[in-house]
């Protein structure tokens, strides 16, 4: 038996050798380039899978993300509630509250002293009431 044009070992491309042939030699056997592409695709998929698993395993990052989401929700609800209270409060009450707040900002020391004195009085009064 001699190698003829229909033998599997003979390349279809003239001048090409068996070792450098880029065609499949059998139906199910991939070429070296196809194997390299498959290995690269597999590496990429494996890298993405590892990143996803690492993200799921990073409990600290998940906790921080969840905390940030909860804090945002609380902030939004607080702002919404403050707006509802502001809308429901009559103007004279808002004006009086604004005047009290500006007075308190201007006189912080006397207010702190008065608050501390009130706290001491309440603690003494409670201490004597328990005996």
PDB file of C-alpha atoms in Angstrom:
ATOM      1  CA  UNK A   1       0.000   0.000   0.000  1.00  0.00           C
ATOM      2  CA  UNK A   2       1.339   3.343  -0.998  1.00  0.00           C
ATOM      3  CA  UNK A   3       0.216   6.760   0.121  1.00  0.00           C
ATOM      4  CA  UNK A   4      -2.147   8.038  -2.504  1.00  0.00           C
ATOM      5  CA  UNK A   5      -4.203  11.242  -2.732  1.00  0.00           C
ATOM      6  CA  UNK A   6      -7.065   9.700  -0.702  1.00  0.00           C
ATOM      7  CA  UNK A   7      -4.982   8.480   2.237  1.00  0.00           C
ATOM      8  CA  UNK A   8      -5.631  10.190   5.626  1.00  0.00           C
ATOM      9  CA  UNK A   9      -1.919  10.993   6.062  1.00  0.00           C
ATOM     10  CA  UNK A  10      -1.746  13.111   2.922  1.00  0.00           C
ATOM     11  CA  UNK A  11      -2.626  16.791   3.466  1.00  0.00           C
ATOM     12  CA  UNK A  12      -5.174  18.459   1.189  1.00  0.00           C
ATOM     13  CA  UNK A  13      -3.013  21.560   0.840  1.00  0.00           C
ATOM     14  CA  UNK A  14      -0.110  21.134  -1.589  1.00  0.00           C
ATOM     15  CA  UNK A  15       3.270  21.672   0.077  1.00  0.00           C
ATOM     16  CA  UNK A  16       1.928  21.281   3.628  1.00  0.00           C
ATOM     17  CA  UNK A  17       3.414  18.620   5.854  1.00  0.00           C
ATOM     18  CA  UNK A  18       1.512  16.410   8.318  1.00  0.00           C
ATOM     19  CA  UNK A  19       3.033  18.173  11.378  1.00  0.00           C
ATOM     20  CA  UNK A  20       2.041  21.693  10.325  1.00  0.00           C
ATOM     21  CA  UNK A  21      -1.363  20.836   8.892  1.00  0.00           C
ATOM     22  CA  UNK A  22      -4.121  23.032  10.357  1.00  0.00           C
ATOM     23  CA  UNK A  23      -6.973  20.755   9.295  1.00  0.00           C
ATOM     24  CA  UNK A  24      -8.505  18.055  11.420  1.00  0.00           C
ATOM     25  CA  UNK A  25      -7.037  14.657  10.847  1.00  0.00           C
ATOM     26  CA  UNK A  26     -10.102  12.877  12.242  1.00  0.00           C
ATOM     27  CA  UNK A  27     -13.647  14.057  12.683  1.00  0.00           C
ATOM     28  CA  UNK A  28     -13.411  14.428  16.521  1.00  0.00           C
ATOM     29  CA  UNK A  29      -9.754  15.477  16.889  1.00  0.00           C
ATOM     30  CA  UNK A  30      -9.266  19.263  17.221  1.00  0.00           C
ATOM     31  CA  UNK A  31      -6.252  21.049  15.787  1.00  0.00           C
ATOM     32  CA  UNK A  32      -3.608  22.557  18.108  1.00  0.00           C
ATOM     33  CA  UNK A  33      -5.015  26.070  17.487  1.00  0.00           C
ATOM     34  CA  UNK A  34      -8.499  24.899  18.413  1.00  0.00           C
ATOM     35  CA  UNK A  35      -7.102  23.314  21.560  1.00  0.00           C
ATOM     36  CA  UNK A  36      -5.329  26.573  22.497  1.00  0.00           C
ATOM     37  CA  UNK A  37      -8.558  28.542  21.986  1.00  0.00           C
ATOM     38  CA  UNK A  38     -10.468  26.022  24.088  1.00  0.00           C
ATOM     39  CA  UNK A  39      -7.856  26.246  26.868  1.00  0.00           C
ATOM     40  CA  UNK A  40      -8.046  30.077  26.816  1.00  0.00           C
ATOM     41  CA  UNK A  41     -11.864  30.000  26.974  1.00  0.00           C
ATOM     42  CA  UNK A  42     -11.701  27.534  29.856  1.00  0.00           C
ATOM     43  CA  UNK A  43      -9.179  29.716  31.706  1.00  0.00           C
ATOM     44  CA  UNK A  44     -11.393  32.778  31.258  1.00  0.00           C
ATOM     45  CA  UNK A  45     -14.461  30.899  32.502  1.00  0.00           C
ATOM     46  CA  UNK A  46     -12.514  29.521  35.454  1.00  0.00           C
ATOM     47  CA  UNK A  47     -11.246  32.996  36.336  1.00  0.00           C
ATOM     48  CA  UNK A  48     -14.781  34.401  36.256  1.00  0.00           C
ATOM     49  CA  UNK A  49     -16.028  31.525  38.404  1.00  0.00           C
ATOM     50  CA  UNK A  50     -13.259  32.064  40.945  1.00  0.00           C
ATOM     51  CA  UNK A  51     -14.028  35.795  41.116  1.00  0.00           C
ATOM     52  CA  UNK A  52     -17.716  35.062  41.672  1.00  0.00           C
ATOM     53  CA  UNK A  53     -16.945  32.549  44.420  1.00  0.00           C
ATOM     54  CA  UNK A  54     -14.482  34.925  46.068  1.00  0.00           C
ATOM     55  CA  UNK A  55     -17.146  37.628  46.047  1.00  0.00           C
ATOM     56  CA  UNK A  56     -19.635  35.304  47.706  1.00  0.00           C
ATOM     57  CA  UNK A  57     -17.067  34.212  50.282  1.00  0.00           C
ATOM     58  CA  UNK A  58     -16.111  37.786  51.220  1.00  0.00           C
ATOM     59  CA  UNK A  59     -18.495  38.171  54.150  1.00  0.00           C
ATOM     60  CA  UNK A  60     -16.942  41.454  55.291  1.00  0.00           C
ATOM     61  CA  UNK A  61     -17.560  43.115  51.915  1.00  0.00           C
ATOM     62  CA  UNK A  62     -21.102  41.744  51.805  1.00  0.00           C
ATOM     63  CA  UNK A  63     -21.769  43.097  55.305  1.00  0.00           C
ATOM     64  CA  UNK A  64     -20.442  46.530  54.344  1.00  0.00           C
ATOM     65  CA  UNK A  65     -22.598  46.572  51.221  1.00  0.00           C
ATOM     66  CA  UNK A  66     -25.689  45.518  53.157  1.00  0.00           C
ATOM     67  CA  UNK A  67     -24.964  48.125  55.855  1.00  0.00           C
ATOM     68  CA  UNK A  68     -24.640  50.833  53.228  1.00  0.00           C
ATOM     69  CA  UNK A  69     -27.946  49.789  51.653  1.00  0.00           C
ATOM     70  CA  UNK A  70     -29.734  49.819  55.021  1.00  0.00           C
ATOM     71  CA  UNK A  71     -28.202  53.195  55.923  1.00  0.00           C
ATOM     72  CA  UNK A  72     -29.386  54.647  52.608  1.00  0.00           C
ATOM     73  CA  UNK A  73     -32.900  53.328  53.202  1.00  0.00           C
ATOM     74  CA  UNK A  74     -32.954  54.747  56.748  1.00  0.00           C
ATOM     75  CA  UNK A  75     -31.697  58.103  55.504  1.00  0.00           C
ATOM     76  CA  UNK A  76     -34.357  58.206  52.784  1.00  0.00           C
ATOM     77  CA  UNK A  77     -37.134  57.295  55.242  1.00  0.00           C
ATOM     78  CA  UNK A  78     -35.918  59.880  57.754  1.00  0.00           C
ATOM     79  CA  UNK A  79     -35.857  62.584  55.091  1.00  0.00           C
ATOM     80  CA  UNK A  80     -39.340  61.570  53.933  1.00  0.00           C
ATOM     81  CA  UNK A  81     -40.672  61.578  57.519  1.00  0.00           C
ATOM     82  CA  UNK A  82     -39.080  64.970  58.220  1.00  0.00           C
ATOM     83  CA  UNK A  83     -40.757  66.361  55.103  1.00  0.00           C
ATOM     84  CA  UNK A  84     -44.119  64.927  56.187  1.00  0.00           C
ATOM     85  CA  UNK A  85     -43.750  66.473  59.673  1.00  0.00           C
ATOM     86  CA  UNK A  86     -42.692  69.794  58.167  1.00  0.00           C
ATOM     87  CA  UNK A  87     -45.693  69.774  55.812  1.00  0.00           C
ATOM     88  CA  UNK A  88     -48.109  68.899  58.638  1.00  0.00           C
ATOM     89  CA  UNK A  89     -46.763  71.470  61.128  1.00  0.00           C
ATOM     90  CA  UNK A  90     -48.467  74.884  61.127  1.00  0.00           C
ATOM     91  CA  UNK A  91     -46.349  77.922  60.201  1.00  0.00           C
ATOM     92  CA  UNK A  92     -46.490  79.608  63.637  1.00  0.00           C
ATOM     93  CA  UNK A  93     -45.084  76.462  65.277  1.00  0.00           C
ATOM     94  CA  UNK A  94     -42.316  76.264  62.669  1.00  0.00           C
ATOM     95  CA  UNK A  95     -41.438  79.914  63.244  1.00  0.00           C
ATOM     96  CA  UNK A  96     -41.316  79.443  67.021  1.00  0.00           C
ATOM     97  CA  UNK A  97     -39.173  76.306  66.656  1.00  0.00           C
ATOM     98  CA  UNK A  98     -36.801  78.197  64.367  1.00  0.00           C
ATOM     99  CA  UNK A  99     -36.443  81.005  66.899  1.00  0.00           C
ATOM    100  CA  UNK A 100     -35.783  78.523  69.738  1.00  0.00           C
ATOM    101  CA  UNK A 101     -33.179  76.679  67.656  1.00  0.00           C
ATOM    102  CA  UNK A 102     -31.332  79.868  66.704  1.00  0.00           C
ATOM    103  CA  UNK A 103     -31.380  81.050  70.348  1.00  0.00           C
ATOM    104  CA  UNK A 104     -30.048  77.690  71.491  1.00  0.00           C
ATOM    105  CA  UNK A 105     -27.224  77.849  68.924  1.00  0.00           C
ATOM    106  CA  UNK A 106     -26.290  81.317  70.096  1.00  0.00           C
ATOM    107  CA  UNK A 107     -26.279  80.359  73.813  1.00  0.00           C
ATOM    108  CA  UNK A 108     -24.808  76.868  73.931  1.00  0.00           C
ATOM    109  CA  UNK A 109     -22.819  77.214  77.180  1.00  0.00           C
ATOM    110  CA  UNK A 110     -25.727  78.336  79.389  1.00  0.00           C
ATOM    111  CA  UNK A 111     -27.916  75.597  77.899  1.00  0.00           C
ATOM    112  CA  UNK A 112     -25.276  72.927  78.553  1.00  0.00           C
ATOM    113  CA  UNK A 113     -24.834  74.134  82.149  1.00  0.00           C
ATOM    114  CA  UNK A 114     -28.599  74.171  82.706  1.00  0.00           C
ATOM    115  CA  UNK A 115     -28.929  70.670  81.173  1.00  0.00           C
ATOM    116  CA  UNK A 116     -26.121  69.311  83.358  1.00  0.00           C
ATOM    117  CA  UNK A 117     -27.679  70.881  86.472  1.00  0.00           C
ATOM    118  CA  UNK A 118     -31.070  69.382  85.594  1.00  0.00           C
ATOM    119  CA  UNK A 119     -29.436  65.975  85.120  1.00  0.00           C
ATOM    120  CA  UNK A 120     -27.732  66.181  88.533  1.00  0.00           C
ATOM    121  CA  UNK A 121     -31.000  67.203  90.211  1.00  0.00           C
ATOM    122  CA  UNK A 122     -32.858  64.292  88.567  1.00  0.00           C
ATOM    123  CA  UNK A 123     -30.176  61.795  89.589  1.00  0.00           C
ATOM    124  CA  UNK A 124     -30.167  63.023  93.196  1.00  0.00           C
ATOM    125  CA  UNK A 125     -33.939  63.013  93.327  1.00  0.00           C
ATOM    126  CA  UNK A 126     -34.103  59.459  91.919  1.00  0.00           C
ATOM    127  CA  UNK A 127     -31.398  58.287  94.332  1.00  0.00           C
ATOM    128  CA  UNK A 128     -33.278  59.608  97.344  1.00  0.00           C
ATOM    129  CA  UNK A 129     -36.584  58.168  96.101  1.00  0.00           C
ATOM    130  CA  UNK A 130     -35.182  54.602  95.990  1.00  0.00           C
ATOM    131  CA  UNK A 131     -34.152  54.625  99.730  1.00  0.00           C
TER     132      UNK A 131
END
